[in-house]
PDB file of C-alpha atoms in Angstrom:
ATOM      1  CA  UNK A 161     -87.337 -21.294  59.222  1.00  0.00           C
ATOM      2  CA  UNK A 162     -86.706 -18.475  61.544  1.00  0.00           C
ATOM      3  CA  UNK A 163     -83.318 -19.455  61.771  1.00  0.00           C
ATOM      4  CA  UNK A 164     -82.735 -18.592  58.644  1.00  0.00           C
ATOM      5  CA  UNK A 165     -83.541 -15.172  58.735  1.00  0.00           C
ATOM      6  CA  UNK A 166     -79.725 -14.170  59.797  1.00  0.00           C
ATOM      7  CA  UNK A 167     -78.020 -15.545  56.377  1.00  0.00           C
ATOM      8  CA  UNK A 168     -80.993 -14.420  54.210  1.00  0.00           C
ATOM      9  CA  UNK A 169     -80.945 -10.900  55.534  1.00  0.00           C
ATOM     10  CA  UNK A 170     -77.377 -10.515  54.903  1.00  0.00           C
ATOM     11  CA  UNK A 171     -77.898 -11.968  51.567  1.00  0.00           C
ATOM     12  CA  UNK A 172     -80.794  -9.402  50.726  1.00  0.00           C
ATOM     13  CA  UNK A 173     -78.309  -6.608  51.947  1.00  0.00           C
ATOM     14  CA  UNK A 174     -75.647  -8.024  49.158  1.00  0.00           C
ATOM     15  CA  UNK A 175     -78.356  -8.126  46.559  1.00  0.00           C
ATOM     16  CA  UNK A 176     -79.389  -4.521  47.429  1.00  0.00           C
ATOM     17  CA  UNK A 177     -76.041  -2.782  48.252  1.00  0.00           C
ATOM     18  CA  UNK A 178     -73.978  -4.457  45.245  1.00  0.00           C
ATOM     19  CA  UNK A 179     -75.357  -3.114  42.385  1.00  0.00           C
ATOM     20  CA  UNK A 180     -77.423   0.146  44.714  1.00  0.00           C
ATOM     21  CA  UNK A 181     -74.736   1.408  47.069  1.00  0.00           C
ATOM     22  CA  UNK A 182     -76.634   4.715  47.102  1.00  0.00           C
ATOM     23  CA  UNK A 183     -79.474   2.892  48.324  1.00  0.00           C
ATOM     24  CA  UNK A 184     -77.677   3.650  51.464  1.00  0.00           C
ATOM     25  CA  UNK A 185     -77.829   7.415  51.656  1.00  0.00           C
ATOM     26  CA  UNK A 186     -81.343   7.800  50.514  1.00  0.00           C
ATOM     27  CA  UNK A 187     -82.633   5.281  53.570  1.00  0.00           C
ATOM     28  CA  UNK A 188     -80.407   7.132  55.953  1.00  0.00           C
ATOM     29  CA  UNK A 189     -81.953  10.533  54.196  1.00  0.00           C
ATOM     30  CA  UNK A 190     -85.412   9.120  54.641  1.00  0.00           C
ATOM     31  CA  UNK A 191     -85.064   7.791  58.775  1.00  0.00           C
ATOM     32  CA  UNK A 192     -83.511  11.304  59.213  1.00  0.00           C
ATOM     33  CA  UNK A 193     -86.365  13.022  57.916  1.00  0.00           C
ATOM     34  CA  UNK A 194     -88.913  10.936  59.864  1.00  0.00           C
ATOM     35  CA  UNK A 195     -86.762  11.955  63.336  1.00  0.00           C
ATOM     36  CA  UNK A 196     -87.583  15.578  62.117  1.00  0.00           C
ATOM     37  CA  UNK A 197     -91.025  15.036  62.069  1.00  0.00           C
ATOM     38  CA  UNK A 198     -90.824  13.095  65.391  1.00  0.00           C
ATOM     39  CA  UNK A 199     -88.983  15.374  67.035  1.00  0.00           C
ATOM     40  CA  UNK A 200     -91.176  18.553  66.525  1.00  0.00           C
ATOM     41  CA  UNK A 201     -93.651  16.943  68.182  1.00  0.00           C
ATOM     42  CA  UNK A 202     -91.652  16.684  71.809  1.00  0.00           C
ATOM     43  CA  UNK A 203     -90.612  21.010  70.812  1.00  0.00           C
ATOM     44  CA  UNK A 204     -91.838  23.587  73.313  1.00  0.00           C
ATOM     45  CA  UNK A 205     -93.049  26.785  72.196  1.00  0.00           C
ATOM     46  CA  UNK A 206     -89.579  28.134  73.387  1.00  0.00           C
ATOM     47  CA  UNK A 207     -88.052  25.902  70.332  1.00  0.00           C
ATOM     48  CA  UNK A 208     -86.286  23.346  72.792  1.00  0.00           C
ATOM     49  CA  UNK A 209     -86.866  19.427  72.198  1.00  0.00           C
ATOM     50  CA  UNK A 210     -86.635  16.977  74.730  1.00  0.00           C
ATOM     51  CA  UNK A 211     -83.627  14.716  72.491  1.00  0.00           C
ATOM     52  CA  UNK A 212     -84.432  11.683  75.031  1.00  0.00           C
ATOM     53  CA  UNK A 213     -87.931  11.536  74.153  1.00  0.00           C
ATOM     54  CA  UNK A 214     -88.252  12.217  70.574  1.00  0.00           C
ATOM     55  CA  UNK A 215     -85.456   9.594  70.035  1.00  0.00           C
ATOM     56  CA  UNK A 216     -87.511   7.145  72.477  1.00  0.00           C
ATOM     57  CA  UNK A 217     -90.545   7.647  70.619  1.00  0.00           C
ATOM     58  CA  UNK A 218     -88.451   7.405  66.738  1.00  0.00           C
ATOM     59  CA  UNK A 219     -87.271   4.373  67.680  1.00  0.00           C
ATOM     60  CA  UNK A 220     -90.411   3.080  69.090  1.00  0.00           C
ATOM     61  CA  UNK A 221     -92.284   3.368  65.651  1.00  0.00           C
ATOM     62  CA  UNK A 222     -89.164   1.897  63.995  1.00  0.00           C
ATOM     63  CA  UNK A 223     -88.995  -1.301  66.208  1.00  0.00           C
ATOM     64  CA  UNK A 224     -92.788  -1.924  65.932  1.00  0.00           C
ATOM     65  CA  UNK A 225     -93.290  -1.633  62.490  1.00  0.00           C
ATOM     66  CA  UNK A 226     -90.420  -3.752  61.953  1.00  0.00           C
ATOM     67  CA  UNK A 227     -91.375  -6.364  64.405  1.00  0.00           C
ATOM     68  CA  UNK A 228     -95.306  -6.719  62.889  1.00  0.00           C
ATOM     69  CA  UNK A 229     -93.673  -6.501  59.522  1.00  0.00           C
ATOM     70  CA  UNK A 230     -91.564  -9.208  60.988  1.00  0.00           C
ATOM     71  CA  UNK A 231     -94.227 -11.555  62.285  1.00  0.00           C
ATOM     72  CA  UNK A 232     -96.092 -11.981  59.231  1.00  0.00           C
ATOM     73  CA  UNK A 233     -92.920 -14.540  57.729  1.00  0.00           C
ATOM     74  CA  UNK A 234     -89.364 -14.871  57.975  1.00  0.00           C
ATOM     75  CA  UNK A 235     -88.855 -13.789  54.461  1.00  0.00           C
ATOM     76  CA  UNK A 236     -90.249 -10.458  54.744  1.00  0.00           C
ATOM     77  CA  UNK A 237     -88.056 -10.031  58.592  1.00  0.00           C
ATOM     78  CA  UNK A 238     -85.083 -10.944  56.373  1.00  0.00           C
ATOM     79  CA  UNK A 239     -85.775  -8.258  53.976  1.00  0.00           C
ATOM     80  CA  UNK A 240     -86.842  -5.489  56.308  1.00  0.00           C
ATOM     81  CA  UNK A 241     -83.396  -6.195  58.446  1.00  0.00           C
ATOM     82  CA  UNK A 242     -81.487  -6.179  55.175  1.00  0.00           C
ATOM     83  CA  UNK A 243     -80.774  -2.397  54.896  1.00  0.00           C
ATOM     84  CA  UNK A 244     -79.124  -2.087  58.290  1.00  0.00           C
ATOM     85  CA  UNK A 245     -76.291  -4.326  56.744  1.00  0.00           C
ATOM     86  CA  UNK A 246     -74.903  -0.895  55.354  1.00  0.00           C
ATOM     87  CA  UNK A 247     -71.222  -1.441  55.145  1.00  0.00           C
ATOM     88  CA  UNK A 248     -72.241  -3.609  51.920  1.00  0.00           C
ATOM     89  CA  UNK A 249     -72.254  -0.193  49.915  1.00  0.00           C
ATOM     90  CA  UNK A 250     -69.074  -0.040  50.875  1.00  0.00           C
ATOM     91  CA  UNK A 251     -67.603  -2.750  48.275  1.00  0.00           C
ATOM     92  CA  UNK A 252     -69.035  -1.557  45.071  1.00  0.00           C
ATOM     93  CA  UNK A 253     -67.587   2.089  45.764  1.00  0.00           C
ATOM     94  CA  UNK A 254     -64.295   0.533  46.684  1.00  0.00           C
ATOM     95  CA  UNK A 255     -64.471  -1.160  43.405  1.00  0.00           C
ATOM     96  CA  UNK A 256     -64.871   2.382  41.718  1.00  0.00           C
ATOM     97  CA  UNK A 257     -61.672   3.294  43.615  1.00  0.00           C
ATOM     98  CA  UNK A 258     -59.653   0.168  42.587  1.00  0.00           C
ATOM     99  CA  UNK A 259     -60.687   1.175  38.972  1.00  0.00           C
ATOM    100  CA  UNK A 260     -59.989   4.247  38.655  1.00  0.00           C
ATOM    101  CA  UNK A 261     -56.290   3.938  40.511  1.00  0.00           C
ATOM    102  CA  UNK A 262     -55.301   0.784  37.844  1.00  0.00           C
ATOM    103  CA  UNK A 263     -56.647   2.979  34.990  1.00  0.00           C
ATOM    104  CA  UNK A 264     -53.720   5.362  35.391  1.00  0.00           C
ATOM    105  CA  UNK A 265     -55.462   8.017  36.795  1.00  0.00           C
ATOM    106  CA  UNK A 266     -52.843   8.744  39.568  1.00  0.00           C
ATOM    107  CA  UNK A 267     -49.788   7.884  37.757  1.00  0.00           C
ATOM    108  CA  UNK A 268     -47.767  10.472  37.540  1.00  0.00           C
ATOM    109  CA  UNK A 269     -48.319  10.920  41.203  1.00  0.00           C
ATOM    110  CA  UNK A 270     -47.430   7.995  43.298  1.00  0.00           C
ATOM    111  CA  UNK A 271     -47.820  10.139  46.895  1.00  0.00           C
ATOM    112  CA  UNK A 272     -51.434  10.943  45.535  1.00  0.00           C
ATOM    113  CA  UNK A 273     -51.898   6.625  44.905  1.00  0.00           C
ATOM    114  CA  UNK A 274     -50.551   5.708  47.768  1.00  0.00           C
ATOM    115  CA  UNK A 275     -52.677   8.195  49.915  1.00  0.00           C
ATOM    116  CA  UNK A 276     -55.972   6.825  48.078  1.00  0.00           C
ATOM    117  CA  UNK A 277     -55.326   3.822  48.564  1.00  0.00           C
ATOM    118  CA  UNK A 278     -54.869   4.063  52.569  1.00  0.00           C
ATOM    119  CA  UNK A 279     -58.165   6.264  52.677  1.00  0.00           C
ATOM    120  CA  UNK A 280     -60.353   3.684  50.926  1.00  0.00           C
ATOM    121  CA  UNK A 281     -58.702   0.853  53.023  1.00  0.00           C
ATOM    122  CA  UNK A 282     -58.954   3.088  56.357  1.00  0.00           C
ATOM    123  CA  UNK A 283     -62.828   3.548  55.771  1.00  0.00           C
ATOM    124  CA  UNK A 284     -63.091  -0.435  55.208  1.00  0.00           C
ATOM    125  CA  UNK A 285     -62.901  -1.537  59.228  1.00  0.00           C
ATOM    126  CA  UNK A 286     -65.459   0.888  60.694  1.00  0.00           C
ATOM    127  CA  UNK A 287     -67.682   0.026  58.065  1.00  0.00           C
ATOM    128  CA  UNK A 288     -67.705  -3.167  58.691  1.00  0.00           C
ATOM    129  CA  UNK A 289     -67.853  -2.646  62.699  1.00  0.00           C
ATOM    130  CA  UNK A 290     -70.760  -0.253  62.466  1.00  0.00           C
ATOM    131  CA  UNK A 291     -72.672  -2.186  59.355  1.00  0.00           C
ATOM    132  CA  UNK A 292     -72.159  -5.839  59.300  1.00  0.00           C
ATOM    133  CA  UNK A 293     -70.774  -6.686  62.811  1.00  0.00           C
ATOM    134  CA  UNK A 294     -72.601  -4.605  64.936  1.00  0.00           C
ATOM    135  CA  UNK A 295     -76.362  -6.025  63.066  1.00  0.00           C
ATOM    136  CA  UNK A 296     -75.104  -9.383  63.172  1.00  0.00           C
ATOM    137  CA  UNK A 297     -74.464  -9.353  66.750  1.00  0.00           C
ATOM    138  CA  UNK A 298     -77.631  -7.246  67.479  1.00  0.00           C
ATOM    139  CA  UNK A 299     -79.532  -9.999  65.419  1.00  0.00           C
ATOM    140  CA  UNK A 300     -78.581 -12.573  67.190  1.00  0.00           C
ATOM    141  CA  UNK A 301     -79.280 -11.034  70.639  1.00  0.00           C
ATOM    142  CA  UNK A 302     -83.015 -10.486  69.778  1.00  0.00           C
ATOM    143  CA  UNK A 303     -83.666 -13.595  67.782  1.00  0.00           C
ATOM    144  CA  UNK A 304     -84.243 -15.866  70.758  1.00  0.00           C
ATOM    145  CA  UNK A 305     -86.261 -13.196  71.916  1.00  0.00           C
ATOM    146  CA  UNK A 306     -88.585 -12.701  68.406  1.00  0.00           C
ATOM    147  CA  UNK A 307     -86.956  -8.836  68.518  1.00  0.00           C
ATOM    148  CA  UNK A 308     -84.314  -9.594  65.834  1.00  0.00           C
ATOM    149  CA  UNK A 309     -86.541  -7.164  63.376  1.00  0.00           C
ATOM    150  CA  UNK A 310     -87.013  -4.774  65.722  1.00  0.00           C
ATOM    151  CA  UNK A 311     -83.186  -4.461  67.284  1.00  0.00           C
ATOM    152  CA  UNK A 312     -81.899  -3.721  63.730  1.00  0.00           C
ATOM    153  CA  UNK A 313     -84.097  -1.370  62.637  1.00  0.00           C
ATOM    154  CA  UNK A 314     -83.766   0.752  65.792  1.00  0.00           C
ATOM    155  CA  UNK A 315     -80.222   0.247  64.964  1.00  0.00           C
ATOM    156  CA  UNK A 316     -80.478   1.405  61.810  1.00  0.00           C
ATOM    157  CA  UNK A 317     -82.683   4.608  62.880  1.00  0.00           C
ATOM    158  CA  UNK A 318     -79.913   5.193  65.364  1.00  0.00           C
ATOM    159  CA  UNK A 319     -77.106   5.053  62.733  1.00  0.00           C
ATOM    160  CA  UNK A 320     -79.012   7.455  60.678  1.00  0.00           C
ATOM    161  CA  UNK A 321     -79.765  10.016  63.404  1.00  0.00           C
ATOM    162  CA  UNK A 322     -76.515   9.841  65.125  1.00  0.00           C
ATOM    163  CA  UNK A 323     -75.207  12.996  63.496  1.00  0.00           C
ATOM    164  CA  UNK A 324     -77.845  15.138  64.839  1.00  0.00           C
ATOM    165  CA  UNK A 325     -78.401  13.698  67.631  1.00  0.00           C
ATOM    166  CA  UNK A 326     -75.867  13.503  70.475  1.00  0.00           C
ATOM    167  CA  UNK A 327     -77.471  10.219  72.697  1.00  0.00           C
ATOM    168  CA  UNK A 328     -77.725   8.132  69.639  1.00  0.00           C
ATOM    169  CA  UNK A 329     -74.351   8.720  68.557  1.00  0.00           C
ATOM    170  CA  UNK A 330     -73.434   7.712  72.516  1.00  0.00           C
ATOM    171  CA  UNK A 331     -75.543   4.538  71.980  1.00  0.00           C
ATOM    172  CA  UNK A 332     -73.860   3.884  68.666  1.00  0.00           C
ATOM    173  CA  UNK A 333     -70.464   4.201  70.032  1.00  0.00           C
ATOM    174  CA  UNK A 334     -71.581   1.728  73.151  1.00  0.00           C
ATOM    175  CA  UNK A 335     -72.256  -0.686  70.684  1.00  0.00           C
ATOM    176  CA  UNK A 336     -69.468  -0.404  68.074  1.00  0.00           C
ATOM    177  CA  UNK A 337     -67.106  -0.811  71.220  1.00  0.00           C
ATOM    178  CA  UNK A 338     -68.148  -4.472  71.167  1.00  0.00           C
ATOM    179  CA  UNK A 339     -68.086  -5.062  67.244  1.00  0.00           C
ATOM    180  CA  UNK A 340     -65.223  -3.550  66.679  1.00  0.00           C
ATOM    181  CA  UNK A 341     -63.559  -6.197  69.078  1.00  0.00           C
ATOM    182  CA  UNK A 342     -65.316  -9.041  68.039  1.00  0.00           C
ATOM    183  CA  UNK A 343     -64.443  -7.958  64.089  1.00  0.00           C
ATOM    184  CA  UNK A 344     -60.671  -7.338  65.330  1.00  0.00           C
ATOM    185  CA  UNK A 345     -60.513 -11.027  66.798  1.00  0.00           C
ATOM    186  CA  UNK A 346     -62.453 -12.172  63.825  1.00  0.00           C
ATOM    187  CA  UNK A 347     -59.620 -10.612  61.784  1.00  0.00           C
ATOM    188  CA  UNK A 348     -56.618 -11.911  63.488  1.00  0.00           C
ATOM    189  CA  UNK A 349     -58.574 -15.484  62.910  1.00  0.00           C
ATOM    190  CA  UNK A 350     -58.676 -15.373  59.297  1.00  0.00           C
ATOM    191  CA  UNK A 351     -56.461 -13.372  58.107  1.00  0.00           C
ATOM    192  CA  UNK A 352     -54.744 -16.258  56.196  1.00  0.00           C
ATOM    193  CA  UNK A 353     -57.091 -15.978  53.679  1.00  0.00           C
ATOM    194  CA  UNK A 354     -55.057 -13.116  52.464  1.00  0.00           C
ATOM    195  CA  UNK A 355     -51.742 -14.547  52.821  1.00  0.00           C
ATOM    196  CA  UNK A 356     -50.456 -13.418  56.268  1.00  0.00           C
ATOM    197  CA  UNK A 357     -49.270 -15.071  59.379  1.00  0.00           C
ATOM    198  CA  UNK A 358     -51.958 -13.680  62.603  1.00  0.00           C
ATOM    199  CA  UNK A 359     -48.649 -13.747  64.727  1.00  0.00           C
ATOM    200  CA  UNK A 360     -46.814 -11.273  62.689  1.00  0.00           C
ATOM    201  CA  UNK A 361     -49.727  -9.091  62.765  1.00  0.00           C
ATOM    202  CA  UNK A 362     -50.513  -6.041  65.284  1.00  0.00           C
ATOM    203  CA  UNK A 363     -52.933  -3.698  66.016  1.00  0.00           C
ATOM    204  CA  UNK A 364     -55.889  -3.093  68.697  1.00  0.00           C
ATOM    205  CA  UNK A 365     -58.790  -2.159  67.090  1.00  0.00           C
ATOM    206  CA  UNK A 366     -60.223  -3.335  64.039  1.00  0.00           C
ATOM    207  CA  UNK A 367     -58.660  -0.381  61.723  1.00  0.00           C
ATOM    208  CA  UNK A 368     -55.258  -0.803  62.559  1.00  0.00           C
ATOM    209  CA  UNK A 369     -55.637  -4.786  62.939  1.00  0.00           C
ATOM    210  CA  UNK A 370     -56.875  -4.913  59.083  1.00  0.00           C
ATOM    211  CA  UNK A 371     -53.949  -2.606  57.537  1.00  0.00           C
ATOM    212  CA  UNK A 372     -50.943  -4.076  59.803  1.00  0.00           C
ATOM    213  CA  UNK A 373     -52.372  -7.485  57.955  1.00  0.00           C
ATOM    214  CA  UNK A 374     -52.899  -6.062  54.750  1.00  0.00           C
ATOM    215  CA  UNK A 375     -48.880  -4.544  55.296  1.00  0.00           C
ATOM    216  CA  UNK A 376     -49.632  -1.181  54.872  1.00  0.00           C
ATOM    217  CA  UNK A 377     -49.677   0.300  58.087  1.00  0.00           C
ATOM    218  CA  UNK A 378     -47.009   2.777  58.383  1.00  0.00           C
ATOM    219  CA  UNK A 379     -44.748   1.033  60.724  1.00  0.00           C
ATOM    220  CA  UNK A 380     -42.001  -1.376  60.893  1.00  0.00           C
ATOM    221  CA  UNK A 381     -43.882  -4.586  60.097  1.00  0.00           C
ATOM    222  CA  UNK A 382     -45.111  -2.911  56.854  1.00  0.00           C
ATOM    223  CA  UNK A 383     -44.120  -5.348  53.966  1.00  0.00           C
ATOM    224  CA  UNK A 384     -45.308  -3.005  50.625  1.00  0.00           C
ATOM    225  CA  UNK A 385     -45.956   0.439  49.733  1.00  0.00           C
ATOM    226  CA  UNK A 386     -50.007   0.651  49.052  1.00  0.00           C
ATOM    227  CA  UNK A 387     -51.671  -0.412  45.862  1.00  0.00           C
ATOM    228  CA  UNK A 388     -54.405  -1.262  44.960  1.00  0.00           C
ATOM    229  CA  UNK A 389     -54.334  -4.796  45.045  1.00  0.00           C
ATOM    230  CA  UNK A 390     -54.741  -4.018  49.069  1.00  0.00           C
ATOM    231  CA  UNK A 391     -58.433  -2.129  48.518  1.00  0.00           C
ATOM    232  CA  UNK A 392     -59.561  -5.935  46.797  1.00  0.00           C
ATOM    233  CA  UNK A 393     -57.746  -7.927  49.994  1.00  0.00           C
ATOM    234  CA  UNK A 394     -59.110  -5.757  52.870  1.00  0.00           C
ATOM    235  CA  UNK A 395     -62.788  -5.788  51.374  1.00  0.00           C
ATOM    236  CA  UNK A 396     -62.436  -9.646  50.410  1.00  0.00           C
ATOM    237  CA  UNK A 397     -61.287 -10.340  54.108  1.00  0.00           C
ATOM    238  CA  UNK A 398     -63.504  -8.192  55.956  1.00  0.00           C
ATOM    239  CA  UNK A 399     -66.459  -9.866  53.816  1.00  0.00           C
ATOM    240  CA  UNK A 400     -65.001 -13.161  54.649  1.00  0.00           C
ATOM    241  CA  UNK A 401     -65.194 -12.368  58.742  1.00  0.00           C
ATOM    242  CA  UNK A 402     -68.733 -11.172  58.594  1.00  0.00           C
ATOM    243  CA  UNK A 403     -69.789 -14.222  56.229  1.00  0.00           C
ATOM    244  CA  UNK A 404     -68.060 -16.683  59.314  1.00  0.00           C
ATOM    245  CA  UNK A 405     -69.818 -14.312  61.930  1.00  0.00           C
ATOM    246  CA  UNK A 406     -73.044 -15.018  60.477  1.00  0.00           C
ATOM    247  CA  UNK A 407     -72.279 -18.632  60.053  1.00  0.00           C
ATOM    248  CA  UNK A 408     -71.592 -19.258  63.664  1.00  0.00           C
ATOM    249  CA  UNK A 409     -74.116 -17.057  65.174  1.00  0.00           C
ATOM    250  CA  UNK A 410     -76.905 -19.229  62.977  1.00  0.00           C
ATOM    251  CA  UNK A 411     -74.976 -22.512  64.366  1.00  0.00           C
ATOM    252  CA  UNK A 412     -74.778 -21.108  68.215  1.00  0.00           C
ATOM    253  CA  UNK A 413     -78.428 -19.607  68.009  1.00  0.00           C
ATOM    254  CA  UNK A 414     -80.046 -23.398  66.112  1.00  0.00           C
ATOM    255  CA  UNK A 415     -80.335 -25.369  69.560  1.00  0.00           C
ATOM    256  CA  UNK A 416     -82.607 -22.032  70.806  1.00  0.00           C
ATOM    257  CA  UNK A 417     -84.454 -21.255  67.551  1.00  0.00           C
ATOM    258  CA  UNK A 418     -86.853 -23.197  65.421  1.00  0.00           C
TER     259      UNK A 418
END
């Protein structure tokens, strides 16, 4: 049954994020106002905080809540690790944007489209990276281990604080330096789903991988200007590598977990 715990807490985060994508924001509001509280505690009377510690000690609550929350039944781990699967809130407000550009609203200025377009489809990769990928893989690390609850909900307290503070945004970008590779590869796998051929596609990083597939990315191999057709391919593809992530990692991880 633990197995299961990957595909049910990325289902959870669909259930939540699809029809609450502000769901997001208020979490993140909430784990950044619990790293205030935390971190007054490690302030001197001179007003400096030691950053190291506070975080230390934020992410220590975080993990062992989640883990004893965890322990009590897989169905309950799957729905604490849900919100940590952030870049769901990313498809319903891409949806808004697809709306509103085939309603007209930018028709009598087809720079203004285009440019929409490329900044809803830009935001789609790192997303992705930081929100799917990066839990996924983080997931599977600490499931062998019985610290799958805990690893994502630090994660998720280090997303939230990463802003403020400067060593969790450090530890964030140590770990999105692996997703986003693993997501570009994942990209360059399937992006026939969407029509295009992986050896006529370019790019390094996830960003540039999804819009030299989706055609749009400003150089020679570009095959359309923008519309928004492209905002429904990059979210459906980038969905579709995150669903096969979390159906191999489940596969890979069955021989170790019961």
């Amino acid at each position: 049954m633990r197995i299961l715990t990957m595909p049910l807490s990325l289902a959870f985060a669909f259930l939540l994020y699809l029809p609450l994508p502000a769901a997001d924001e208020k979490i993140q509001a909430a784990l950044r106002t619990l790293f205030r509280h935390v971190t007054r505690l490690f302030t001197g009377k001179n007003g400096h905080a030691d950053e190291p510690v506070a975080l230390g000690f934020f992410l220590l609550i975080l993990a062992g809540c989640a883990s004893l929350l965890g322990a009590i039944h897989p169905l309950l781990a799957a729905a604490v690790c849900a919100p940590a699967f952030s870049a769901l809130a990313v498809i319903p407000r891409s949806a808004a944007v697809k709306r509103e550009l085939d309603a007209g609203t930018y028709a009598r200025d087809i720079a203004a489209y285009e440019l929409r377009v490329l900044e809803s489809c830009g935001q789609l990769a790192p997303a992705f990276s930081r929100g799917a990928c990066a839990p996924l893989l983080l997931m599977a690390a600490g499931m062998p281990f019985y610290l799958s609850s805990a690893f994502l909900v630090a994660y998720a307290g280090l997303c939230a604080v990463r802003e403020p503070c400067a060593l969790a945004q450090k530890i964030c970008d140590r770990i999105a330096y692996g997703s986003d590779r693993v997501l570009a590869a994942l990209m360059l796998l399937c992006c026939g789903v969407v029509g295009r051929n992986p050896l006529r596609t370019g790019g390094s990083g996830p960003q540039e991988r999804l819009m030299s597939i989706l055609g749009i990315a400003g150089d020679e191999a570009d095959t359309h200007a923008p519309v928004s057709g492209d905002i429904a391919q990059g979210v459906f593809l980038c969905c579709f590598c995150i669903v096969l992530l979390c159906a191999l990692l489940t596969l890979l991880l069955l021989p170790l977990v019961s």
